Short mmCIF file of C-alpha atoms in Angstrom, two decimals:
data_model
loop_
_atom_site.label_atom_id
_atom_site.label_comp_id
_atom_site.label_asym_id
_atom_site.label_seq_id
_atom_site.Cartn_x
_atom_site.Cartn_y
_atom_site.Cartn_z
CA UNK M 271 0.00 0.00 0.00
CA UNK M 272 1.13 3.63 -0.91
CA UNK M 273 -0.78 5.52 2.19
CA UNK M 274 -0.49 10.19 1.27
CA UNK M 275 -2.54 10.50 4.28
CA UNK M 276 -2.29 9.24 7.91
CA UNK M 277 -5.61 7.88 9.25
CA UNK M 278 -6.70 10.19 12.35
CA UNK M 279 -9.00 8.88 14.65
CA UNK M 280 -11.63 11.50 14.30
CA UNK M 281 -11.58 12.05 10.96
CA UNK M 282 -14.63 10.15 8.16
CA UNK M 283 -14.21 6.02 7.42
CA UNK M 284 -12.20 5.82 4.36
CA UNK M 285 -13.33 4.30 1.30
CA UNK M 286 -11.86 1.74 -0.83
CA UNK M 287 -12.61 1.12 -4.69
CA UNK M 288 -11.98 -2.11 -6.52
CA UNK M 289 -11.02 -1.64 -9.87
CA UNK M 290 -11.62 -4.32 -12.10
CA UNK M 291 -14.89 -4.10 -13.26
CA UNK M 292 -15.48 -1.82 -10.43
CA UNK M 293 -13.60 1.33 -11.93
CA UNK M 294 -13.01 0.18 -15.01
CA UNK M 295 -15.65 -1.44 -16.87
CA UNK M 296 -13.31 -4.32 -18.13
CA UNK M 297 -10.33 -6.01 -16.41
CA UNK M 298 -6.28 -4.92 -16.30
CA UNK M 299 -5.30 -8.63 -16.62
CA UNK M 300 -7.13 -10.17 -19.86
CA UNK M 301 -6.35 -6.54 -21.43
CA UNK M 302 -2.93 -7.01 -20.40
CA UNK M 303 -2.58 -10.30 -21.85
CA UNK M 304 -4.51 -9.83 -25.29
CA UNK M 305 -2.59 -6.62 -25.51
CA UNK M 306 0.97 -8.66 -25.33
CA UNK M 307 -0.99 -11.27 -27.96
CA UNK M 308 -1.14 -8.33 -29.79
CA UNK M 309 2.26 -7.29 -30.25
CA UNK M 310 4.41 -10.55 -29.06
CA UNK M 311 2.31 -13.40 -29.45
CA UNK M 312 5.88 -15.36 -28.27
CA UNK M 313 5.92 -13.63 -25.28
CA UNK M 314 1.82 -13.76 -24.30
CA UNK M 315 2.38 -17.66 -24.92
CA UNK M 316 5.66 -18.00 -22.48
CA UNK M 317 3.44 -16.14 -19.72
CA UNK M 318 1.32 -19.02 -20.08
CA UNK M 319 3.83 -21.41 -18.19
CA UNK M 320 2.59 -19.61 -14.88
CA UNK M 321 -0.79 -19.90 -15.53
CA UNK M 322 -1.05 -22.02 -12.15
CA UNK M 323 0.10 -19.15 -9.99
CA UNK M 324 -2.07 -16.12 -11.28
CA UNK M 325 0.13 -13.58 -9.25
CA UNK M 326 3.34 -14.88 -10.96
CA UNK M 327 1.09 -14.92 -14.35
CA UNK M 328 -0.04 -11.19 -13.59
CA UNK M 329 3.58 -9.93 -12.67
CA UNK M 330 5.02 -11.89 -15.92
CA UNK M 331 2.11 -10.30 -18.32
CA UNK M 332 2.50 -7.20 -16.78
CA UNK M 333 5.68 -6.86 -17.42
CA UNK M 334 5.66 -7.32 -20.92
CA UNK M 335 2.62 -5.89 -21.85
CA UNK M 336 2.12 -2.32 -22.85
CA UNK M 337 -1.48 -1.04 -22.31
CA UNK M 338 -3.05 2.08 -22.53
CA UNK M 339 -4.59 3.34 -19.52
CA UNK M 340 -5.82 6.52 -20.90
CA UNK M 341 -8.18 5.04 -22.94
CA UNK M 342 -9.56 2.01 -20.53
CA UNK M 343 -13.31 2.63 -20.22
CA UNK M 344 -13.96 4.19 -16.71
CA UNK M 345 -17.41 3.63 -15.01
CA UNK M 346 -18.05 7.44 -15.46
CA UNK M 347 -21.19 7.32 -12.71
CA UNK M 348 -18.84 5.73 -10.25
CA UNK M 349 -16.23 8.61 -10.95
CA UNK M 350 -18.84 10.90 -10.28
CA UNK M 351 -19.63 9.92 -7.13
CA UNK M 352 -16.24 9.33 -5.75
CA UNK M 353 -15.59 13.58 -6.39
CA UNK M 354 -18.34 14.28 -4.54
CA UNK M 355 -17.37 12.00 -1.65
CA UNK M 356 -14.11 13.14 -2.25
CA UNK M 357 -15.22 16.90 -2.20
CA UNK M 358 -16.86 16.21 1.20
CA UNK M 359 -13.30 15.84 2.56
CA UNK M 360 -13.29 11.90 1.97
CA UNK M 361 -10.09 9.64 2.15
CA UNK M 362 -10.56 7.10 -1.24
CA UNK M 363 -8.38 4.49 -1.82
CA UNK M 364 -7.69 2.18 -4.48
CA UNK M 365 -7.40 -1.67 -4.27
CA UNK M 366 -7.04 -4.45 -6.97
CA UNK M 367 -5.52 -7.80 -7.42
CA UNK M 368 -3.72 -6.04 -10.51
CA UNK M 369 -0.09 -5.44 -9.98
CA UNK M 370 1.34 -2.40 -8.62
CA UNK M 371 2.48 -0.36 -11.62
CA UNK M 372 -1.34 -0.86 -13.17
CA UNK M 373 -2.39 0.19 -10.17
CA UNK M 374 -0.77 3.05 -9.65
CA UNK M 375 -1.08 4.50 -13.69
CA UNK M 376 -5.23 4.22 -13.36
CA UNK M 377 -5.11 6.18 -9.81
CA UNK M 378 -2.91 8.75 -11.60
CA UNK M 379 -5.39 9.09 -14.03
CA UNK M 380 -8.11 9.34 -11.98
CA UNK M 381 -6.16 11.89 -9.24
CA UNK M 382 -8.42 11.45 -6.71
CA UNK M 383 -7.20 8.28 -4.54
CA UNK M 384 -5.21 8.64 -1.19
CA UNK M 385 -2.96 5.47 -1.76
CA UNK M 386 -3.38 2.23 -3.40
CA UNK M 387 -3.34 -1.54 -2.67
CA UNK M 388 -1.96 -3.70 -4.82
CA UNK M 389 -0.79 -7.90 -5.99
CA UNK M 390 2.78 -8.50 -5.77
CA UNK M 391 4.43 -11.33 -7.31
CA UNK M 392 4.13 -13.10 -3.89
CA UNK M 393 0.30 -12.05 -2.83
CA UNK M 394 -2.94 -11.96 -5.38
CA UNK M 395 -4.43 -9.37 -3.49
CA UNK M 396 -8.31 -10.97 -3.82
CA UNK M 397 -10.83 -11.82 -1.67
CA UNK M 398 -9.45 -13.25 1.88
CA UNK M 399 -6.52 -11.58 0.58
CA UNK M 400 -7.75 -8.50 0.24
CA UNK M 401 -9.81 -8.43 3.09
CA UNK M 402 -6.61 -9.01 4.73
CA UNK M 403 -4.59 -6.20 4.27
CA UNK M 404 -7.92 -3.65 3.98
CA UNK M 405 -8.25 -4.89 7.98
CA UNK M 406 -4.83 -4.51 8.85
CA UNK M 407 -4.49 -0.63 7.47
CA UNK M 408 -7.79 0.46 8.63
CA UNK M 409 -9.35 -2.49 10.95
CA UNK M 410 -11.94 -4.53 10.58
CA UNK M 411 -15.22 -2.73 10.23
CA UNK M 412 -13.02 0.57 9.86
CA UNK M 413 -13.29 1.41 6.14
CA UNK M 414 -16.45 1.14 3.54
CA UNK M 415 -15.51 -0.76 0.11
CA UNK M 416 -17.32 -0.60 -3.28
CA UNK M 417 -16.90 -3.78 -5.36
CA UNK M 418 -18.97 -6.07 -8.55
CA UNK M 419 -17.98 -9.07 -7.89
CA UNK M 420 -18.74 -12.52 -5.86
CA UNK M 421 -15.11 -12.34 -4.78
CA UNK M 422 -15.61 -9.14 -2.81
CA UNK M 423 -18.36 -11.19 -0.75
CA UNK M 424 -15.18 -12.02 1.31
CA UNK M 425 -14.57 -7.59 1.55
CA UNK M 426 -18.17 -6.58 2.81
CA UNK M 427 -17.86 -9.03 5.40
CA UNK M 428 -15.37 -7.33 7.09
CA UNK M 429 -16.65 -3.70 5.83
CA UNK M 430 -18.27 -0.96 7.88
CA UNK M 431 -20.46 -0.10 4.33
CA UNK M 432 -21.11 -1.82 1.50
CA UNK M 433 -21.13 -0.20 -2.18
CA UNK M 434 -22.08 -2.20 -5.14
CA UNK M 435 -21.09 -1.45 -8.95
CA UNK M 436 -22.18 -3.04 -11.92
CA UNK M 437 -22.62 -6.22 -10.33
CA UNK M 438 -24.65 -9.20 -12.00
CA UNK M 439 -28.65 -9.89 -11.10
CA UNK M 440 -27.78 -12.97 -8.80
CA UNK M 441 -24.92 -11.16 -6.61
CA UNK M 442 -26.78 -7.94 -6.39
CA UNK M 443 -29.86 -10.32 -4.72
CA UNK M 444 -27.25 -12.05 -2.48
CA UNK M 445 -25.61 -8.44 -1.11
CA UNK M 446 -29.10 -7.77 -0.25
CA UNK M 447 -29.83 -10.40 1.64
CA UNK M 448 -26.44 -10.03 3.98
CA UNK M 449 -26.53 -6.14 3.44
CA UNK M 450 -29.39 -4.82 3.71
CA UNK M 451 -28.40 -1.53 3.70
CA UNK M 452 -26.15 -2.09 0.95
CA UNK M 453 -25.44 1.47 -1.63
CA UNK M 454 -26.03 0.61 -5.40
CA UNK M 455 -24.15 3.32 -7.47
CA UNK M 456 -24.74 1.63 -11.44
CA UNK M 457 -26.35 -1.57 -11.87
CA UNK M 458 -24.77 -4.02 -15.06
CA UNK M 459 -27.28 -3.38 -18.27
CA UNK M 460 -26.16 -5.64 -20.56
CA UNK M 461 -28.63 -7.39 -22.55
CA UNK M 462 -29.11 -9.01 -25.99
CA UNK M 463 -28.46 -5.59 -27.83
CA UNK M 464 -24.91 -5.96 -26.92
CA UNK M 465 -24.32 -9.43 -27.87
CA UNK M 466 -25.78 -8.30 -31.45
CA UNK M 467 -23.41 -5.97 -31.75
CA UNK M 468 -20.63 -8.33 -30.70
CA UNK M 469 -21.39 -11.37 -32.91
CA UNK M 470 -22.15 -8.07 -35.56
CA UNK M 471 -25.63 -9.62 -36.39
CA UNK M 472 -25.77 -6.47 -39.17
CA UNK M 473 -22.63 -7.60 -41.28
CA UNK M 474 -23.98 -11.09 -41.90
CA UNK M 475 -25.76 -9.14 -44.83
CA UNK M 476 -22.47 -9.66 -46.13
CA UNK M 477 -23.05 -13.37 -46.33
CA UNK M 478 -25.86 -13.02 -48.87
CA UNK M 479 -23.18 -13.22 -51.44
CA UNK M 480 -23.68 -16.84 -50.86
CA UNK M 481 -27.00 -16.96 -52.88
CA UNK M 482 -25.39 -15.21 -56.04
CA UNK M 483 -23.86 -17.87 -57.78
CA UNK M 484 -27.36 -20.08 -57.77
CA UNK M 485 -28.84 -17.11 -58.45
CA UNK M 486 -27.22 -16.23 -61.87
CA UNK M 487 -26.83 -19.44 -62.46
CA UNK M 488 -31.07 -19.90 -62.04
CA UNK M 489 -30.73 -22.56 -60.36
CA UNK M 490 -33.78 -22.00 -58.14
CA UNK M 491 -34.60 -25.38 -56.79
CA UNK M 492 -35.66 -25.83 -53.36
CA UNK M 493 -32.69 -27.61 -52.15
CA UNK M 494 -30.11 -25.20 -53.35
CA UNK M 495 -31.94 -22.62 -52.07
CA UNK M 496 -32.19 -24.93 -48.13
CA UNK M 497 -28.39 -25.27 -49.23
CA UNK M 498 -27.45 -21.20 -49.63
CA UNK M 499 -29.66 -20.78 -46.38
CA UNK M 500 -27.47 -23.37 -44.40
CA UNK M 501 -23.98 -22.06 -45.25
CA UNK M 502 -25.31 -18.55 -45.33
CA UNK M 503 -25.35 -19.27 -41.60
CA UNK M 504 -22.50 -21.39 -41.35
CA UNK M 505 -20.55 -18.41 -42.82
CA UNK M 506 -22.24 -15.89 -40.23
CA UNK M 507 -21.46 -17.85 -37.21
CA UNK M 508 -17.94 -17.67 -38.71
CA UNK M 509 -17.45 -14.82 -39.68
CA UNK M 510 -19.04 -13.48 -36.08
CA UNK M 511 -16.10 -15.89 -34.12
CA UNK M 512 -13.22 -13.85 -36.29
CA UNK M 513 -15.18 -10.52 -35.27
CA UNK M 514 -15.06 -11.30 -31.59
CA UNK M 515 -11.22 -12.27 -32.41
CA UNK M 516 -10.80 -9.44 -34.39
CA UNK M 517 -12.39 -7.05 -31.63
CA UNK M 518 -10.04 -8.79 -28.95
CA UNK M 519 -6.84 -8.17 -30.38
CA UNK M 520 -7.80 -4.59 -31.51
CA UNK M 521 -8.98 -2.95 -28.19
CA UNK M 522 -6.56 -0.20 -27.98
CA UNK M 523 -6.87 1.21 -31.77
CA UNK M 524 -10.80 0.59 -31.58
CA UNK M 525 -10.68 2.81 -28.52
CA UNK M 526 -8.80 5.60 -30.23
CA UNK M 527 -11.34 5.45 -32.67
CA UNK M 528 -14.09 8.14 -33.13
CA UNK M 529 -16.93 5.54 -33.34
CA UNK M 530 -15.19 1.94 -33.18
CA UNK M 531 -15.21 3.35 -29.52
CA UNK M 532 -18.08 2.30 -28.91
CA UNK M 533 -17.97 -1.43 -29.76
CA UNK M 534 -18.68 -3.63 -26.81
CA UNK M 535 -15.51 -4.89 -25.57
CA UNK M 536 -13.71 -1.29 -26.10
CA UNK M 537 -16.78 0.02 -24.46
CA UNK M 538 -16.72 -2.28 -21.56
CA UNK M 539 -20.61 -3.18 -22.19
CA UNK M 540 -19.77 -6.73 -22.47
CA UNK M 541 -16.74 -8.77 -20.30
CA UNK M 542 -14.12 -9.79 -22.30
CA UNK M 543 -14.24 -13.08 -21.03
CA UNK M 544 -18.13 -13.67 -22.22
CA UNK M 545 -15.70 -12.90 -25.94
CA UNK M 546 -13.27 -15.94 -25.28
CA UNK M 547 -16.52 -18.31 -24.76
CA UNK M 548 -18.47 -16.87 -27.06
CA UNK M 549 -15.57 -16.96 -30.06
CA UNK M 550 -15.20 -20.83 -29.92
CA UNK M 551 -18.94 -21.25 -29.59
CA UNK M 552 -19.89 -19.51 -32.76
CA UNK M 553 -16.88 -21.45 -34.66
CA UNK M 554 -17.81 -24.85 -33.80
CA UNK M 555 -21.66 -24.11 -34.06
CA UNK M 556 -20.19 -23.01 -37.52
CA UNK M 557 -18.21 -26.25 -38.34
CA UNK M 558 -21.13 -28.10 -37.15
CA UNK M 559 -23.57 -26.61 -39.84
CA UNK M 560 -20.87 -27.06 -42.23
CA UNK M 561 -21.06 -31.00 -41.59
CA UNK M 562 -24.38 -31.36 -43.60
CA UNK M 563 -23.03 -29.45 -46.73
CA UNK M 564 -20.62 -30.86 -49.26
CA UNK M 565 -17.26 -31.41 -47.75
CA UNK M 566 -15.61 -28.48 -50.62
CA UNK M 567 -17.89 -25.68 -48.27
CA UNK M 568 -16.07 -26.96 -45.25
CA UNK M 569 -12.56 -26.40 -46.73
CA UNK M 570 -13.67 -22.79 -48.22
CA UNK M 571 -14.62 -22.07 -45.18
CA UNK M 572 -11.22 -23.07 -43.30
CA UNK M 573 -9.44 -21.19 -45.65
CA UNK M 574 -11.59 -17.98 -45.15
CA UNK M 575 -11.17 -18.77 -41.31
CA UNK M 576 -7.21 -19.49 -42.05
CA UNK M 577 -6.67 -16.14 -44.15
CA UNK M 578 -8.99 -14.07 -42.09
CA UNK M 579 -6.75 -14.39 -38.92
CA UNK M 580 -3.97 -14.07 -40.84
CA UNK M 581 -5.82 -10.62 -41.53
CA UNK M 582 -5.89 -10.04 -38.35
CA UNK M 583 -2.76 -11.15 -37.00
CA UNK M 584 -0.66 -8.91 -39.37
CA UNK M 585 -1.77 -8.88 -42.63
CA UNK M 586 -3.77 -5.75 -42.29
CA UNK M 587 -0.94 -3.48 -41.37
CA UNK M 588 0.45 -4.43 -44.78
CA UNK M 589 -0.11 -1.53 -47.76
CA UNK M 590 -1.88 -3.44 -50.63
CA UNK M 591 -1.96 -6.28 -49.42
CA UNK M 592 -4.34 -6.10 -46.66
CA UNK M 593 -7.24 -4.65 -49.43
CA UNK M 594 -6.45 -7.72 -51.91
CA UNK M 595 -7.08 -10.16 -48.31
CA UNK M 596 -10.11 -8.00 -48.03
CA UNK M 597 -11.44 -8.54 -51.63
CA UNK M 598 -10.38 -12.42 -51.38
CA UNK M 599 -12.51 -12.64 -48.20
CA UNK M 600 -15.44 -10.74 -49.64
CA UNK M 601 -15.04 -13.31 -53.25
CA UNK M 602 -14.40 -15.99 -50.72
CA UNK M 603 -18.63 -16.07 -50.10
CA UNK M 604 -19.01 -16.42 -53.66
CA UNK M 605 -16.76 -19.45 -53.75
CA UNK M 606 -18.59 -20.89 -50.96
CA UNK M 607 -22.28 -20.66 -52.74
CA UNK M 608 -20.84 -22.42 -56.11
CA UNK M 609 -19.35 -24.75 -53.33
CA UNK M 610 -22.41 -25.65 -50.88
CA UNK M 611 -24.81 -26.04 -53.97
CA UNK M 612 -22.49 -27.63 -56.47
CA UNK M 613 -23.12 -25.04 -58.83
CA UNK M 614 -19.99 -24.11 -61.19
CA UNK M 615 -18.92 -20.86 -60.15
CA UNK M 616 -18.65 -18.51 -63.50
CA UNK M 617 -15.11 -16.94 -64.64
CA UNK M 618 -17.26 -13.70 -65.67
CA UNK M 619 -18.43 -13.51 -61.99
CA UNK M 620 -15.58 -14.04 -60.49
CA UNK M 621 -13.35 -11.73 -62.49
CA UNK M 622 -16.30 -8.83 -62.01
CA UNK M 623 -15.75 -9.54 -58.30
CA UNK M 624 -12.76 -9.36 -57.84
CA UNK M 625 -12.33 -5.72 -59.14
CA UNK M 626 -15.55 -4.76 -57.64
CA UNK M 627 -14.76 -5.90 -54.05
CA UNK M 628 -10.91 -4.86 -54.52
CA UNK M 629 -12.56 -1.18 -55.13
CA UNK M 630 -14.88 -1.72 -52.26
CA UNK M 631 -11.98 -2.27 -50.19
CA UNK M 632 -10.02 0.73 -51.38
CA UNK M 633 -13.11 2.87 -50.17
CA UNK M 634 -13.26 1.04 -47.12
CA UNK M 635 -9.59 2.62 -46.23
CA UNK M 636 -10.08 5.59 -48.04
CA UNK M 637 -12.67 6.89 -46.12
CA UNK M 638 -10.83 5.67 -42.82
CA UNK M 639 -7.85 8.28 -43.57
CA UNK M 640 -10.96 11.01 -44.96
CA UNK M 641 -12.07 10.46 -41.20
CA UNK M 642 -8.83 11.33 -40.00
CA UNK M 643 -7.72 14.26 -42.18
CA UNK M 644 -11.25 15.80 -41.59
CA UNK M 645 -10.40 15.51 -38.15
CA UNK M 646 -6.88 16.51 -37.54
CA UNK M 647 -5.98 13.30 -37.19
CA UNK M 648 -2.44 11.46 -37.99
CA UNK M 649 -2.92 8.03 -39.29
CA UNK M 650 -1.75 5.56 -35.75
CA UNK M 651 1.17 3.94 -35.38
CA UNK M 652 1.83 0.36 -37.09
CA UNK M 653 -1.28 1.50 -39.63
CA UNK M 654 -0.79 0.16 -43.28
CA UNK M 655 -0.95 3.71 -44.62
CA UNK M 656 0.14 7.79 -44.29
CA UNK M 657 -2.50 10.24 -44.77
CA UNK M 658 -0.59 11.61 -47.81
CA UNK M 659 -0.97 7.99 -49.21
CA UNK M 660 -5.07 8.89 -49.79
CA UNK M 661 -5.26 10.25 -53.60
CA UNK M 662 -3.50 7.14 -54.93
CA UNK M 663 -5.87 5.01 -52.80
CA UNK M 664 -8.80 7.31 -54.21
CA UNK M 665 -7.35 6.99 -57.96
CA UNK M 666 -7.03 2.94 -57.34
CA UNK M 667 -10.54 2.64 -55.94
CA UNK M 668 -11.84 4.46 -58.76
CA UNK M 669 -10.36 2.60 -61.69
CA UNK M 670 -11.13 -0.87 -59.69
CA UNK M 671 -14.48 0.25 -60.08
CA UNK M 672 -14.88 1.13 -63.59
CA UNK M 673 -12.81 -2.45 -64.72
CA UNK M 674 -15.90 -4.15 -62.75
CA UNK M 675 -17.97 -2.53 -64.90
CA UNK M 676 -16.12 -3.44 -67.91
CA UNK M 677 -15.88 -6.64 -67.14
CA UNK M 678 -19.68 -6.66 -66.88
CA UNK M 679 -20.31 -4.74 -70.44
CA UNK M 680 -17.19 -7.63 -71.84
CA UNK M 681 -19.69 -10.57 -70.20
CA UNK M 682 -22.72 -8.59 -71.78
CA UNK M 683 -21.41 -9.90 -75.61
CA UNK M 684 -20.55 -13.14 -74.06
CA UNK M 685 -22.32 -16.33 -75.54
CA UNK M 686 -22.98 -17.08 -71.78
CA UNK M 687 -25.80 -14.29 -71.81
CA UNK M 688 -27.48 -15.41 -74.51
CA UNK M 689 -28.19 -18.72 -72.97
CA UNK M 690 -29.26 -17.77 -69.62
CA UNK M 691 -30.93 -14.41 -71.18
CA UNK M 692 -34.19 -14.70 -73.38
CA UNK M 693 -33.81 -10.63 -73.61
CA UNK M 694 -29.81 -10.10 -72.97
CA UNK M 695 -30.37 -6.73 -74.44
CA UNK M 696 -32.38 -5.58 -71.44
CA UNK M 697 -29.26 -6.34 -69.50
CA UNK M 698 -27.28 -3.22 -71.04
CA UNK M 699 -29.36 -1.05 -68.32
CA UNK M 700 -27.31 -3.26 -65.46
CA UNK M 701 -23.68 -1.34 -66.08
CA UNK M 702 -25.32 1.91 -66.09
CA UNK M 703 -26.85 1.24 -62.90
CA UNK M 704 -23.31 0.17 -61.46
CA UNK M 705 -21.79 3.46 -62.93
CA UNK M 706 -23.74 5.46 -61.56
CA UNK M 707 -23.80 3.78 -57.76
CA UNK M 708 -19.61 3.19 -57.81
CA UNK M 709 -19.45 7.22 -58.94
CA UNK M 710 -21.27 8.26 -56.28
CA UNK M 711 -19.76 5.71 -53.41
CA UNK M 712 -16.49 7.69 -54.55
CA UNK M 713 -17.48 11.12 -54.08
CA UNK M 714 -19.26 10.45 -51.14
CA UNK M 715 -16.12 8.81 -49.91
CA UNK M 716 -14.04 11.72 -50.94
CA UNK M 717 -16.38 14.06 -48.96
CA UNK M 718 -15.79 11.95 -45.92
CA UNK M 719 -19.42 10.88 -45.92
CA UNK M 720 -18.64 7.53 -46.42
CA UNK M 721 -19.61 5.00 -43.47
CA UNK M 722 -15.99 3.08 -42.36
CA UNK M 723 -17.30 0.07 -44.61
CA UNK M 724 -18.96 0.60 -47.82
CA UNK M 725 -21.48 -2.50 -47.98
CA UNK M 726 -22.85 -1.42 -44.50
CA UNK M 727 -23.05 1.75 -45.97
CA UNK M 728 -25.52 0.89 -48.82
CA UNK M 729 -27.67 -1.67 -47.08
CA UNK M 730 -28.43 1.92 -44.47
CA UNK M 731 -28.55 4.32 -47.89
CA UNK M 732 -31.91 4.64 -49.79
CA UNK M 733 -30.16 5.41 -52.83
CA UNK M 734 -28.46 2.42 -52.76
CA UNK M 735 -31.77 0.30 -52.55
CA UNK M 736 -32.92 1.73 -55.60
CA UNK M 737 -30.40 1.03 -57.79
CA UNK M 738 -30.29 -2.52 -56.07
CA UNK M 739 -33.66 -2.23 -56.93
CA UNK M 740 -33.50 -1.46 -60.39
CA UNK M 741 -30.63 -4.00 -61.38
CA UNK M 742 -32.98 -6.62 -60.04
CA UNK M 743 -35.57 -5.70 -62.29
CA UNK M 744 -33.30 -5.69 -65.21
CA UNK M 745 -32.63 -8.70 -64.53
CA UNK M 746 -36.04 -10.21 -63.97
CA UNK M 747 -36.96 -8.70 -67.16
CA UNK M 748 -34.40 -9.97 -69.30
CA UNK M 749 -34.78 -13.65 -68.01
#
């Protein structure tokens, strides 16, 4: 303990904050480690070997790992009212099984706390533990402690008050029933809005590229059609397991982010460990869906599982590379469709893809450095490009685009057409369409009025929905 203050006899019962979860809506040692995971996977792995003693494991993360703590989330309400008790002339201390240097960088943050209590590589200041030292500074019954979790059941037993944070349903009914008079500053919110957002229910619309090949193929049976539906949401659970990964490993760029801010995890709306079960969940209930399709689906789907953490892992911090991964993985759900349905995937698709999503892509990080010149912004360390870098990006996204639409005039004089097509000339209309909705995606990009991703973008933008509109009665016309 670091004590500023001496305790006087006559003077108000101190009050002692947890932090994990208590302060901080999320917790010092799984940010810690996924942090180090981050940026020395080698190193996160060797902390591992003390796993079995979780105050050797927090020292040996700790001291490797380099986090943030300006941006961890704070439980705002609870800062709140620790100024005002703290304005009333109020001693407020800090305690947390996290290690002494975290410690000590969140109570400078915060610049309200009298001292701090701390783990040391011999002591995981929890529970008994805790209880422990809080008894021997300040005596048992002597101090008041605010806490969220069944471990501090140990704490308010020895505590002159009891304050409870953010704690679940169950625990706050069990406080209640040994504290009556226990204080309730925030009570935990989160409900199936959250876990929406964290399996990113909205981006699945993605996944609908799975029905195209069938689709312009007119192959409407009933079984390929039960056949898109079923790896349409093989691919979502997926794709929603490398999202949770994704969101993991990127908590400290999402939280310098003007809106990526606000995702779940960075937010501290949802525990990061509900992310580590829920991330193996959705990839086996995946795998399992993928069982009752034709065994080339399952390996399409490994690979976009394989590539997509290699994405994530690196791949996206390299310049040019990480928007051809991008386009892959957006073709990838194309290649899965002609795969679940046995349906030959066609050359002229593919190729139109391929530039299409590759200029998709290109907006994607164009408007990401827009956002950030608009704003004053320099582009964040390790980030795949400068700001100076955006007119080429602009210029590429632009002529991506127009080669997708020459690729779809080129397919328009193909023999292909006129078998499929009783009226291929009604098809001409299609391109123009495209034109139009790619010209506009790029200004709208270059006025920084483009949404961080593109497709998200359109399935929100009315304009959008027209033209999608209109291309699908081109098509219905000419069939």
């Amino acid at each position: 303990m670091i004590d500023n203050q001496k305790q006087d006899a006559g003077e108000d019962v101190p009050l002692v904050v947890d932090l994990d979860g208590t302060l901080i809506r999320t917790d010092l040692l799984v940010e810690s480690f996924f942090a180090l995971l981050t940026t020395s996977p080698l190193d996160a792995l060797a902390a591992l070997r003390h796993l079995g003693d979780k105050a050797r494991f927090k020292a040996a993360v700790a001291k490797r790992a380099l986090l943030d703590f300006h941006t961890l989330p704070l439980n705002e309400e609870l800062v709140s009212w620790l100024h005002e008790e703290k304005a009333k002339g109020r001693r407020i201390y800090l305690a947390s099984a996290s290690t002494h240097a975290h410690v000590q960088a969140i109570a400078d943050r915060v610049g309200l706390f009298d001292g701090i209590f701390a783990s040391t590589p011999e002591n995981n200041l929890a529970g008994a533990a805790k209880s422990a030292a809080l008894c021997a500074a300040f005596g048992q019954g002597g101090f008041d402690y605010a806490g969220n979790a069944a471990v501090d059941l140990a704490v308010w037993k020895d505590a002159r008050g009891v304050v409870v944070v953010d704690a679940a349903a169950g625990l706050l009914r069990t406080v209640k029933a040994r504290h009556p008079d226990a204080q309730v500053i925030t009570r935990k919110n989160t409900g199936l809005a959250e876990y929406r957002r964290v399996l990113r229910v909205h981006q699945w619309l993605k996944n609908l590229l799975i029905f195209v090949p069938a689709f312009t193929a007119h192959h409407f049976s009933f079984a390929t059609l039960a056949a898109c539906a079923a790896a349409f949401l093989s691919f979502s659970l997926c794709a929603s397991s490398v999202y949770i990964l994704n969101d993991l490993l990127d908590l400290k760029s999402d939280r310098e982010h003007p809106t990526k801010r606000w995702r779940p995890f960075a937010a501290g709306q949802v525990d990061i460990l509900h992310g580590l079960f829920l991330l193996p969940l959705t990839l086996v209930g995946a795998g399992v869906i993928a069982l009752f399709l034709p065994w080339h689906f399952l390996l399409v789907l490994a690979g976009y599982y394989a590539v997509t953490m290699a994405y994530s892992l690196g791949v996206k911090r390299q310049p040019t590379l990480d928007v051809i991964t991008l386009a892959c993985l957006y073709g990838s759900r194309l290649v899965a469709g002609a795969a679940a349905t046995d349906v030959p995937l066609s050359s002229w698709l593919l190729t139109f893809s391929v530039f299409l999503f590759l200029s998709l892509a290109l907006v994607k990080r164009c408007s990401e450095l827009r956002a950030r010149v608009l704003r004053g912004a320099a582009a964040p360390p390790r980030y795949a490009y400068r700001l100076d870098d955006l007119p080429i990006l602009e210029m590429m996204a632009a002529s991506n685009g127009t080669v997708a639409v020459l690729t779809f005039f080129l397919y328009l004089t193909s023999d292909t057409v006129a078998q499929l097509y009783s009226r291929p000339e009604v098809l001409w209309g299609t391109p123009v369409v495209l034109l139009y909705w790619i010209g506009r995606i790029l200004i709208k990009t270059h006025r920084g009025e483009m949404h961080d991703d593109p497709v998200l973008f359109a399935a929100k933008d009315r304009v959008s929905w027209i033209c999608a509109g209109l291309i699908g009665l081109i098509m219905l016309t000419s069939i």
